[in-house]
Amino acid sequence: MANFFKENTKKKVNKQSNNIKQSDRVIIDKLDLNGCGVGRYQNKPIFVAGSLPSEVVEVRITAQKNKYTLAKLLNIKKTSDHRVVAQCQHFSVCGGCDLQHLDYEEQLLFKQKKVIELLSRSGISSEQLPWQAPIQSDQWHYRRKARIGVQFDKNTQAIIGFRQKATNQLIAIKSCPVLKKPADDIFPILKALLAKLTVKKAIGHIEVIVADSNNDSVSSLTLVVRQIRPTNTHDRKLWQAYAEKHAWSVRFIENKQAHDIDNEQVDTLANELSYSLQDDIKIYFSNTDFIQINQQANLAMIEQAMAWLSPEPADQVLDLFCGLGNFSLPLAKKVTKVVGVEGIQTMVNKASANAEKNKIDNCQFYQADLNSHWLSDDWAKSNFTKVLLDPARAGAELAVEQLTQLNIASILYVSCEPTTLARDTKLLLDKGYKIIKIGLIDMFSQTKHVETMVLFQR
């Protein structure tokens, strides 16, 4: 490919533009870690979003870099046996899903290969990975919490949906097949409502939450409307009418202040949001709290954690990055003591409240920066027999280093980011631990994201 970077004339710049828009055929060899098809073009990797391995595709070159080429998929000349029709009409432009065009079994295989590749980069061979059957859930209508963006065009017409692929612009959505019902079809209803509002451009986003309820009069579908300016009486009554018609609970957040739609029970809706676990345990949360968005997969994940960790009545278990008590409370039903540790004090308070509401008194929660040195903290001085940790994407490097000093026989690691899992796994293996079991948790079907559970023993 000719180098045009030194060309200065307008005519030659146009020549460069024409060159970039050329089309060509490419054979796709594999998927990269983000689910993008990769082939070879002029002795460099070429990345073609939307393509699959073994496909022959016609592409338009969109960018030439020193080490790779980017291209747009135009036509598929030879189709993969694993290609399926995307169920969502917005799949080609919406940035929410990555793999709807790939057969589900191949999605799972792609995710397992992704974990294997990242572990191999840390020197961990496939022979060290005793894979177990993956945790699966419904492929569609699984997501119980999502943030819907709202933008207004120059005519004050609302665009309601999710970000387009690789941009910050919204794509107008009509329905979303990964959202749980009835949130999946809420978009046209919201568009009709917003068109009638008198305070235009006041809404930043709308969060939808499908949750259990401890009050039969409260809908399981909650909307949290983030306002950059307060709403007025007319608009509030309009929201009220739609809420009654569609059985919503609506909550406004205006200038960081939360209000129920009718202004009668201010700041109480957070206590109404909950989800159920085994043994009649309920986890209560607010819209700002992190929860596992796939309830079916979450229940299966907890069940597998119990089976792999094999809690005994005499065990004392340490639960790091414990959140609201998602693992801590079920574990406490089976052991002598559970200590849950979380970095944010408000989460610690809510986890303690969840234990109290569920009448669980052998579970204590503490606040600590788990990315600092905590071995001298009082809570760390118990005789723990087992550990469970479920960190955020950043992983748990310093926490793992300190755990190895406690000489605990069994460590169960639940990861939402295989890159940091690979780093932390290498630390544990170097300290004398062995991988006993490893398995995928398909928490986010149709996307590139993968969760992994690994059991280590010393």
Short mmCIF file of C-alpha atoms in Angstrom, two decimals:
data_model
loop_
_atom_site.label_atom_id
_atom_site.label_comp_id
_atom_site.label_asym_id
_atom_site.label_seq_id
_atom_site.Cartn_x
_atom_site.Cartn_y
_atom_site.Cartn_z
CA MET A 1 0.00 0.00 0.00
CA ALA A 2 1.46 3.39 -1.01
CA ASN A 3 2.32 5.85 1.74
CA PHE A 4 0.37 9.09 1.27
CA PHE A 5 1.25 10.79 4.53
CA LYS A 6 3.67 13.22 2.81
CA GLU A 7 1.28 14.22 0.07
CA ASN A 8 0.09 17.81 0.41
CA THR A 9 -2.05 18.61 -2.61
CA LYS A 10 -5.81 18.43 -2.50
CA LYS A 11 -5.86 16.18 -5.52
CA LYS A 12 -3.54 13.67 -3.89
CA VAL A 13 -5.46 13.77 -0.61
CA ASN A 14 -8.52 12.77 -2.59
CA LYS A 15 -6.48 9.98 -4.09
CA GLN A 16 -5.76 8.74 -0.59
CA SER A 17 -9.46 8.89 0.25
CA ASN A 18 -10.32 6.84 -2.81
CA ASN A 19 -7.65 4.33 -1.92
CA ILE A 20 -9.00 3.88 1.62
CA LYS A 21 -12.44 3.13 0.21
CA GLN A 22 -11.25 0.26 -1.95
CA SER A 23 -12.99 -3.11 -1.60
CA ASP A 24 -11.43 -6.54 -1.60
CA ARG A 25 -12.03 -10.13 -0.55
CA VAL A 26 -10.64 -11.59 2.67
CA ILE A 27 -10.65 -15.04 4.26
CA ILE A 28 -11.45 -14.88 7.99
CA ASP A 29 -9.28 -17.16 10.11
CA LYS A 30 -10.42 -16.55 13.69
CA LEU A 31 -12.15 -14.28 16.17
CA ASP A 32 -10.12 -11.92 18.32
CA LEU A 33 -10.78 -11.59 22.04
CA ASN A 34 -13.57 -9.08 21.36
CA GLY A 35 -15.40 -11.34 18.90
CA CYS A 36 -14.20 -9.49 15.78
CA GLY A 37 -13.24 -11.52 12.73
CA VAL A 38 -9.52 -11.54 11.82
CA GLY A 39 -7.90 -12.44 8.51
CA ARG A 40 -4.74 -11.49 6.59
CA TYR A 41 -4.46 -8.66 4.10
CA GLN A 42 -1.22 -7.49 2.50
CA ASN A 43 0.79 -9.41 5.10
CA LYS A 44 -0.98 -7.76 8.03
CA PRO A 45 -3.92 -8.75 10.25
CA ILE A 46 -7.21 -7.30 9.06
CA PHE A 47 -10.11 -6.85 11.45
CA VAL A 48 -13.64 -7.19 10.08
CA ALA A 49 -16.46 -6.76 12.60
CA GLY A 50 -19.43 -9.04 11.99
CA SER A 51 -17.46 -11.76 10.20
CA LEU A 52 -16.83 -15.32 11.39
CA PRO A 53 -14.02 -17.87 10.99
CA SER A 54 -13.91 -19.71 7.62
CA GLU A 55 -15.98 -17.04 5.90
CA VAL A 56 -14.92 -15.38 2.65
CA VAL A 57 -16.04 -11.77 2.85
CA GLU A 58 -16.03 -8.70 0.69
CA VAL A 59 -14.84 -5.70 2.67
CA ARG A 60 -14.10 -2.01 2.30
CA ILE A 61 -10.81 -0.88 3.79
CA THR A 62 -11.47 1.88 6.34
CA ALA A 63 -8.04 2.36 7.95
CA GLN A 64 -4.48 1.31 7.25
CA LYS A 65 -2.22 1.16 10.30
CA ASN A 66 1.44 0.17 10.57
CA LYS A 67 0.66 -3.24 12.01
CA TYR A 68 -2.96 -3.92 11.05
CA THR A 69 -5.87 -2.96 8.79
CA LEU A 70 -9.48 -2.15 9.63
CA ALA A 71 -12.32 -2.93 7.23
CA LYS A 72 -16.10 -2.79 6.99
CA LEU A 73 -18.01 -5.93 6.06
CA LEU A 74 -19.88 -5.47 2.77
CA ASN A 75 -20.92 -8.97 1.68
CA ILE A 76 -20.40 -12.57 2.72
CA LYS A 77 -19.32 -14.68 -0.24
CA LYS A 78 -18.92 -17.90 1.75
CA THR A 79 -20.91 -18.28 4.97
CA SER A 80 -19.77 -20.06 8.13
CA ASP A 81 -21.71 -23.15 9.17
CA HIS A 82 -21.99 -21.55 12.60
CA ARG A 83 -23.61 -18.30 11.45
CA VAL A 84 -27.19 -17.75 12.62
CA VAL A 85 -29.68 -14.97 12.03
CA ALA A 86 -29.40 -12.32 14.75
CA GLN A 87 -32.61 -12.17 16.77
CA CYS A 88 -32.37 -8.41 17.38
CA GLN A 89 -33.20 -6.03 14.54
CA HIS A 90 -30.63 -3.58 15.92
CA PHE A 91 -27.72 -6.02 16.26
CA SER A 92 -25.66 -4.61 13.39
CA VAL A 93 -25.55 -1.11 14.90
CA CYS A 94 -26.22 -1.44 18.65
CA GLY A 95 -23.15 -1.77 20.84
CA GLY A 96 -24.82 -3.96 23.44
CA CYS A 97 -24.27 -7.41 21.88
CA ASP A 98 -21.30 -8.85 20.01
CA LEU A 99 -22.16 -12.46 19.11
CA GLN A 100 -25.81 -12.75 18.09
CA HIS A 101 -24.67 -13.92 14.63
CA LEU A 102 -22.81 -16.89 16.14
CA ASP A 103 -24.41 -20.21 17.13
CA TYR A 104 -24.73 -20.42 20.92
CA GLU A 105 -22.55 -23.50 21.37
CA GLU A 106 -19.84 -21.73 19.38
CA GLN A 107 -20.26 -18.68 21.62
CA LEU A 108 -19.38 -20.86 24.60
CA LEU A 109 -16.43 -22.36 22.73
CA PHE A 110 -15.21 -18.86 21.80
CA LYS A 111 -15.36 -17.79 25.45
CA GLN A 112 -13.50 -20.88 26.66
CA LYS A 113 -10.79 -20.33 24.03
CA LYS A 114 -10.55 -16.71 25.16
CA VAL A 115 -9.86 -17.77 28.76
CA ILE A 116 -7.38 -20.44 27.61
CA GLU A 117 -5.48 -17.94 25.45
CA LEU A 118 -5.21 -15.33 28.19
CA LEU A 119 -4.09 -17.92 30.73
CA SER A 120 -1.51 -19.24 28.26
CA ARG A 121 0.00 -15.74 28.02
CA SER A 122 0.78 -16.07 31.73
CA GLY A 123 2.47 -19.41 31.17
CA ILE A 124 -0.49 -21.58 32.21
CA SER A 125 -0.95 -24.50 29.84
CA SER A 126 -4.23 -26.08 28.79
CA GLU A 127 -3.12 -29.29 30.55
CA GLN A 128 -3.43 -27.40 33.85
CA LEU A 129 -7.09 -26.58 33.21
CA PRO A 130 -9.59 -29.25 34.31
CA TRP A 131 -12.64 -27.77 32.57
CA GLN A 132 -16.10 -28.45 33.94
CA ALA A 133 -19.44 -28.00 32.20
CA PRO A 134 -20.31 -24.29 31.75
CA ILE A 135 -23.07 -22.60 33.68
CA GLN A 136 -25.74 -21.62 31.17
CA SER A 137 -29.01 -19.75 31.42
CA ASP A 138 -31.67 -18.59 29.01
CA GLN A 139 -29.98 -17.06 25.99
CA TRP A 140 -32.61 -14.31 25.75
CA HIS A 141 -34.56 -12.12 28.16
CA TYR A 142 -32.06 -12.56 30.98
CA ARG A 143 -30.90 -9.03 31.76
CA ARG A 144 -32.80 -7.57 34.72
CA LYS A 145 -31.04 -4.20 34.98
CA ALA A 146 -30.05 -1.78 32.23
CA ARG A 147 -29.47 1.93 31.63
CA ILE A 148 -31.40 3.36 28.68
CA GLY A 149 -29.89 6.48 27.17
CA VAL A 150 -31.94 9.52 26.19
CA GLN A 151 -30.83 12.16 23.69
CA PHE A 152 -32.80 14.86 21.90
CA ASP A 153 -32.28 16.01 18.33
CA LYS A 154 -32.51 19.63 17.15
CA ASN A 155 -36.29 19.26 16.83
CA THR A 156 -36.48 18.09 20.47
CA GLN A 157 -37.45 14.60 19.33
CA ALA A 158 -36.27 11.95 21.77
CA ILE A 159 -33.82 9.23 20.75
CA ILE A 160 -34.18 6.40 23.27
CA GLY A 161 -31.85 3.43 23.26
CA PHE A 162 -28.26 2.26 23.65
CA ARG A 163 -24.93 3.42 22.28
CA GLN A 164 -24.03 2.56 18.74
CA LYS A 165 -21.03 0.33 18.19
CA ALA A 166 -17.76 2.20 18.80
CA THR A 167 -19.45 5.60 19.38
CA ASN A 168 -21.11 7.62 22.11
CA GLN A 169 -24.14 8.30 19.94
CA LEU A 170 -27.41 6.54 20.69
CA ILE A 171 -29.24 4.24 18.34
CA ALA A 172 -33.03 4.36 18.61
CA ILE A 173 -34.22 0.99 19.92
CA LYS A 174 -37.66 -0.53 19.38
CA SER A 175 -37.11 -3.64 21.49
CA CYS A 176 -34.23 -5.50 23.17
CA PRO A 177 -34.41 -9.32 23.31
CA VAL A 178 -31.80 -9.65 26.09
CA LEU A 179 -33.83 -7.55 28.54
CA LYS A 180 -36.23 -9.36 30.82
CA LYS A 181 -39.89 -8.90 30.14
CA PRO A 182 -41.63 -6.46 30.34
CA ALA A 183 -38.60 -4.17 30.01
CA ASP A 184 -37.77 -5.56 26.56
CA ASP A 185 -40.57 -3.65 24.80
CA ILE A 186 -40.58 -0.46 26.86
CA PHE A 187 -38.82 1.75 24.28
CA PRO A 188 -41.78 2.84 22.10
CA ILE A 189 -43.84 3.46 25.25
CA LEU A 190 -41.14 5.73 26.62
CA LYS A 191 -40.83 7.53 23.29
CA ALA A 192 -44.58 8.27 23.28
CA LEU A 193 -44.39 9.51 26.87
CA LEU A 194 -41.37 11.74 26.34
CA ALA A 195 -42.99 13.36 23.32
CA LYS A 196 -45.70 14.72 25.64
CA LEU A 197 -43.38 16.18 28.27
CA THR A 198 -43.20 19.96 28.60
CA VAL A 199 -39.72 20.07 30.15
CA LYS A 200 -37.66 18.95 27.16
CA LYS A 201 -34.08 17.72 27.35
CA ALA A 202 -34.24 17.37 31.12
CA ILE A 203 -33.75 13.58 31.18
CA GLY A 204 -30.24 12.19 31.20
CA HIS A 205 -31.08 8.48 31.21
CA ILE A 206 -33.68 5.99 32.41
CA GLU A 207 -32.67 2.90 34.35
CA VAL A 208 -34.96 -0.12 34.18
CA ILE A 209 -34.86 -2.77 36.92
CA VAL A 210 -36.85 -5.99 37.00
CA ALA A 211 -36.81 -7.12 40.62
CA ASP A 212 -38.73 -9.09 43.19
CA SER A 213 -41.01 -7.16 45.50
CA ASN A 214 -41.76 -7.43 49.19
CA ASN A 215 -44.97 -5.52 48.62
CA ASP A 216 -47.63 -6.94 46.34
CA SER A 217 -48.80 -3.46 45.45
CA VAL A 218 -45.41 -2.50 44.01
CA SER A 219 -44.62 -3.49 40.43
CA SER A 220 -41.62 -5.67 39.71
CA LEU A 221 -40.62 -3.21 36.96
CA THR A 222 -38.96 -0.11 38.37
CA LEU A 223 -37.88 2.93 36.36
CA VAL A 224 -35.33 5.35 37.76
CA VAL A 225 -35.41 8.60 35.80
CA ARG A 226 -32.26 10.72 36.05
CA GLN A 227 -33.17 14.40 35.58
CA ILE A 228 -30.65 17.19 35.06
CA ARG A 229 -33.42 19.64 35.99
CA PRO A 230 -36.47 19.16 38.21
CA THR A 231 -39.68 18.09 36.51
CA ASN A 232 -42.92 20.05 36.78
CA THR A 233 -46.40 19.10 37.94
CA HIS A 234 -47.71 18.42 34.42
CA ASP A 235 -44.87 16.03 33.57
CA ARG A 236 -44.99 14.30 36.93
CA LYS A 237 -48.71 13.61 36.47
CA LEU A 238 -47.98 12.27 32.99
CA TRP A 239 -45.40 9.86 34.41
CA GLN A 240 -47.94 8.87 37.06
CA ALA A 241 -50.57 8.04 34.44
CA TYR A 242 -48.15 5.90 32.41
CA ALA A 243 -46.92 4.18 35.57
CA GLU A 244 -50.47 3.21 36.54
CA LYS A 245 -51.30 2.04 33.03
CA HIS A 246 -48.20 -0.13 32.61
CA ALA A 247 -47.72 -1.22 36.25
CA TRP A 248 -44.41 0.58 36.74
CA SER A 249 -42.81 1.97 39.84
CA VAL A 250 -41.16 5.26 38.86
CA ARG A 251 -38.53 7.14 40.81
CA PHE A 252 -36.94 10.48 39.92
CA ILE A 253 -33.39 11.48 40.76
CA GLU A 254 -33.08 15.24 40.41
CA ASN A 255 -29.90 17.07 41.39
CA LYS A 256 -28.79 13.98 43.33
CA GLN A 257 -32.03 13.95 45.33
CA ALA A 258 -34.34 10.96 45.03
CA HIS A 259 -38.13 11.26 44.99
CA ASP A 260 -40.93 8.79 44.53
CA ILE A 261 -43.31 9.65 41.76
CA ASP A 262 -46.14 10.66 44.09
CA ASN A 263 -43.87 12.47 46.59
CA GLU A 264 -45.53 10.63 49.49
CA GLN A 265 -42.93 8.04 50.38
CA VAL A 266 -39.67 9.79 49.61
CA ASP A 267 -36.54 7.60 49.49
CA THR A 268 -38.27 4.33 50.36
CA LEU A 269 -38.21 2.60 46.99
CA ALA A 270 -34.69 1.30 47.59
CA ASN A 271 -36.13 -0.90 50.33
CA GLU A 272 -38.63 -2.37 47.88
CA LEU A 273 -35.98 -3.67 45.43
CA SER A 274 -34.87 -7.21 46.11
CA TYR A 275 -34.06 -10.56 44.54
CA SER A 276 -34.33 -14.07 45.91
CA LEU A 277 -31.69 -16.70 46.61
CA GLN A 278 -31.85 -20.26 47.90
CA ASP A 279 -33.05 -21.01 51.43
CA ASP A 280 -35.58 -18.15 51.30
CA ILE A 281 -32.81 -15.54 51.37
CA LYS A 282 -33.65 -12.11 49.97
CA ILE A 283 -31.03 -9.58 48.92
CA TYR A 284 -32.23 -5.99 49.17
CA PHE A 285 -30.60 -3.33 47.01
CA SER A 286 -30.98 0.14 45.53
CA ASN A 287 -30.69 1.17 41.90
CA THR A 288 -27.09 2.33 42.37
CA ASP A 289 -25.88 -1.00 43.80
CA PHE A 290 -24.05 -3.63 41.79
CA ILE A 291 -26.03 -6.84 41.39
CA GLN A 292 -25.60 -9.83 39.09
CA ILE A 293 -27.87 -8.90 36.20
CA ASN A 294 -28.68 -12.51 35.23
CA GLN A 295 -30.78 -14.03 38.02
CA GLN A 296 -30.89 -17.55 36.56
CA ALA A 297 -27.12 -17.66 36.08
CA ASN A 298 -26.56 -16.12 39.51
CA LEU A 299 -28.54 -18.86 41.24
CA ALA A 300 -26.63 -21.54 39.34
CA MET A 301 -23.34 -19.81 40.12
CA ILE A 302 -24.06 -19.78 43.86
CA GLU A 303 -25.13 -23.43 43.76
CA GLN A 304 -21.90 -24.39 41.99
CA ALA A 305 -19.83 -22.32 44.41
CA MET A 306 -21.36 -24.30 47.27
CA ALA A 307 -20.68 -27.61 45.53
CA TRP A 308 -17.06 -26.76 44.69
CA LEU A 309 -16.14 -25.13 48.00
CA SER A 310 -17.93 -27.88 49.99
CA PRO A 311 -18.67 -25.81 53.10
CA GLU A 312 -18.78 -27.85 56.31
CA PRO A 313 -20.44 -26.88 59.63
CA ALA A 314 -17.05 -26.27 61.27
CA ASP A 315 -15.72 -24.02 58.49
CA GLN A 316 -14.92 -20.35 58.86
CA VAL A 317 -15.16 -18.69 55.44
CA LEU A 318 -13.68 -15.39 54.26
CA ASP A 319 -15.68 -13.70 51.48
CA LEU A 320 -13.66 -10.92 49.83
CA PHE A 321 -15.35 -8.32 47.60
CA CYS A 322 -18.59 -9.53 49.17
CA GLY A 323 -20.91 -6.80 47.86
CA LEU A 324 -24.42 -7.06 49.29
CA GLY A 325 -23.88 -10.60 50.58
CA ASN A 326 -24.71 -12.53 47.41
CA PHE A 327 -22.36 -15.38 48.42
CA SER A 328 -21.90 -14.58 52.10
CA LEU A 329 -25.48 -15.19 53.23
CA PRO A 330 -25.95 -18.60 51.52
CA LEU A 331 -22.55 -19.68 52.88
CA ALA A 332 -23.49 -18.59 56.40
CA LYS A 333 -26.38 -21.07 56.36
CA LYS A 334 -23.86 -23.92 56.12
CA VAL A 335 -20.83 -22.94 58.21
CA THR A 336 -19.87 -21.69 61.65
CA LYS A 337 -18.84 -18.21 60.57
CA VAL A 338 -18.57 -16.00 57.50
CA VAL A 339 -16.61 -12.75 57.33
CA GLY A 340 -17.47 -10.56 54.35
CA VAL A 341 -15.20 -7.69 53.34
CA GLU A 342 -16.00 -4.90 50.90
CA GLY A 343 -14.26 -1.65 50.01
CA ILE A 344 -17.26 0.68 50.22
CA GLN A 345 -18.81 1.36 53.62
CA THR A 346 -22.34 1.83 52.25
CA MET A 347 -22.17 -1.66 50.74
CA VAL A 348 -20.96 -3.04 54.07
CA ASN A 349 -23.92 -1.39 55.79
CA LYS A 350 -26.34 -2.88 53.26
CA ALA A 351 -24.80 -6.34 53.54
CA SER A 352 -25.14 -6.17 57.33
CA ALA A 353 -28.75 -5.07 56.93
CA ASN A 354 -29.39 -7.98 54.56
CA ALA A 355 -28.01 -10.41 57.14
CA GLU A 356 -30.24 -8.91 59.79
CA LYS A 357 -33.36 -8.99 57.60
CA ASN A 358 -32.70 -12.64 56.80
CA LYS A 359 -32.09 -13.44 60.49
CA ILE A 360 -28.54 -14.61 59.82
CA ASP A 361 -26.34 -13.86 62.84
CA ASN A 362 -23.11 -15.73 62.05
CA CYS A 363 -22.08 -13.39 59.23
CA GLN A 364 -20.13 -10.20 59.93
CA PHE A 365 -19.16 -7.54 57.40
CA TYR A 366 -16.21 -5.15 57.40
CA GLN A 367 -14.90 -2.31 55.27
CA ALA A 368 -11.35 -2.49 53.97
CA ASP A 369 -9.37 -1.48 50.92
CA LEU A 370 -8.55 -4.94 49.63
CA ASN A 371 -5.97 -3.46 47.28
CA SER A 372 -3.94 -2.35 50.31
CA HIS A 373 -2.27 -4.28 53.12
CA TRP A 374 -4.94 -5.70 55.44
CA LEU A 375 -3.39 -8.75 57.10
CA SER A 376 -3.02 -6.86 60.38
CA ASP A 377 -6.74 -5.93 60.50
CA ASP A 378 -8.66 -7.65 63.29
CA TRP A 379 -11.12 -9.33 60.92
CA ALA A 380 -8.22 -11.03 59.10
CA LYS A 381 -7.03 -12.84 62.23
CA SER A 382 -9.70 -15.55 62.34
CA ASN A 383 -8.77 -19.13 61.57
CA PHE A 384 -10.29 -19.20 58.09
CA THR A 385 -10.51 -22.59 56.44
CA LYS A 386 -11.86 -21.48 53.04
CA VAL A 387 -11.94 -18.31 50.95
CA LEU A 388 -14.25 -17.03 48.23
CA LEU A 389 -13.40 -13.91 46.27
CA ASP A 390 -15.42 -12.18 43.55
CA PRO A 391 -13.50 -9.04 42.53
CA ALA A 392 -14.33 -6.42 39.94
CA ARG A 393 -12.58 -6.31 36.56
CA ALA A 394 -9.36 -5.02 38.11
CA GLY A 395 -8.92 -8.38 39.81
CA ALA A 396 -7.37 -9.02 43.21
CA GLU A 397 -3.59 -9.03 42.84
CA LEU A 398 -2.63 -7.66 46.26
CA ALA A 399 -5.45 -9.53 47.99
CA VAL A 400 -4.26 -12.80 46.45
CA GLU A 401 -0.67 -12.12 47.52
CA GLN A 402 -1.84 -11.72 51.12
CA LEU A 403 -4.19 -14.70 50.99
CA THR A 404 -1.24 -16.96 50.20
CA GLN A 405 0.26 -15.96 53.56
CA LEU A 406 -2.77 -17.26 55.47
CA ASN A 407 -2.12 -20.87 54.43
CA ILE A 408 -5.79 -21.48 53.58
CA ALA A 409 -6.32 -24.79 51.81
CA SER A 410 -9.17 -23.88 49.44
CA ILE A 411 -9.70 -20.68 47.44
CA LEU A 412 -12.65 -20.17 45.11
CA TYR A 413 -12.11 -17.33 42.64
CA VAL A 414 -15.05 -15.92 40.64
CA SER A 415 -13.78 -13.67 37.86
CA CYS A 416 -15.52 -11.28 35.47
CA GLU A 417 -12.31 -10.42 33.58
CA PRO A 418 -10.07 -13.22 32.24
CA THR A 419 -7.07 -10.90 31.80
CA THR A 420 -6.76 -10.20 35.53
CA LEU A 421 -7.79 -13.78 36.34
CA ALA A 422 -4.74 -14.96 34.39
CA ARG A 423 -2.44 -12.66 36.37
CA ASP A 424 -3.89 -13.70 39.73
CA THR A 425 -3.91 -17.39 38.81
CA LYS A 426 -0.20 -17.22 38.04
CA LEU A 427 0.38 -15.77 41.53
CA LEU A 428 -1.50 -18.62 43.18
CA LEU A 429 0.23 -21.32 41.15
CA ASP A 430 3.62 -19.84 41.97
CA LYS A 431 2.73 -20.01 45.68
CA GLY A 432 1.96 -23.74 45.56
CA TYR A 433 -1.72 -23.82 44.67
CA LYS A 434 -3.19 -26.08 42.00
CA ILE A 435 -6.26 -25.62 39.83
CA ILE A 436 -8.76 -28.30 40.81
CA LYS A 437 -11.71 -27.13 38.70
CA ILE A 438 -12.40 -24.37 36.19
CA GLY A 439 -15.64 -23.50 34.41
CA LEU A 440 -17.33 -20.76 32.44
CA ILE A 441 -20.30 -18.81 33.77
CA ASP A 442 -22.26 -17.47 30.79
CA MET A 443 -23.69 -14.48 32.61
CA PHE A 444 -23.89 -12.37 29.44
CA SER A 445 -25.18 -14.46 26.54
CA GLN A 446 -24.78 -12.91 23.06
CA THR A 447 -21.85 -10.77 24.23
CA LYS A 448 -18.07 -11.17 24.35
CA HIS A 449 -18.06 -10.97 28.15
CA VAL A 450 -17.24 -14.08 30.13
CA GLU A 451 -17.16 -14.96 33.81
CA THR A 452 -15.06 -17.82 35.13
CA MET A 453 -15.03 -19.83 38.34
CA VAL A 454 -11.80 -21.47 39.48
CA LEU A 455 -11.20 -23.68 42.51
CA PHE A 456 -7.63 -23.67 43.87
CA GLN A 457 -6.23 -25.97 46.50
CA ARG A 458 -2.90 -25.80 48.24
#
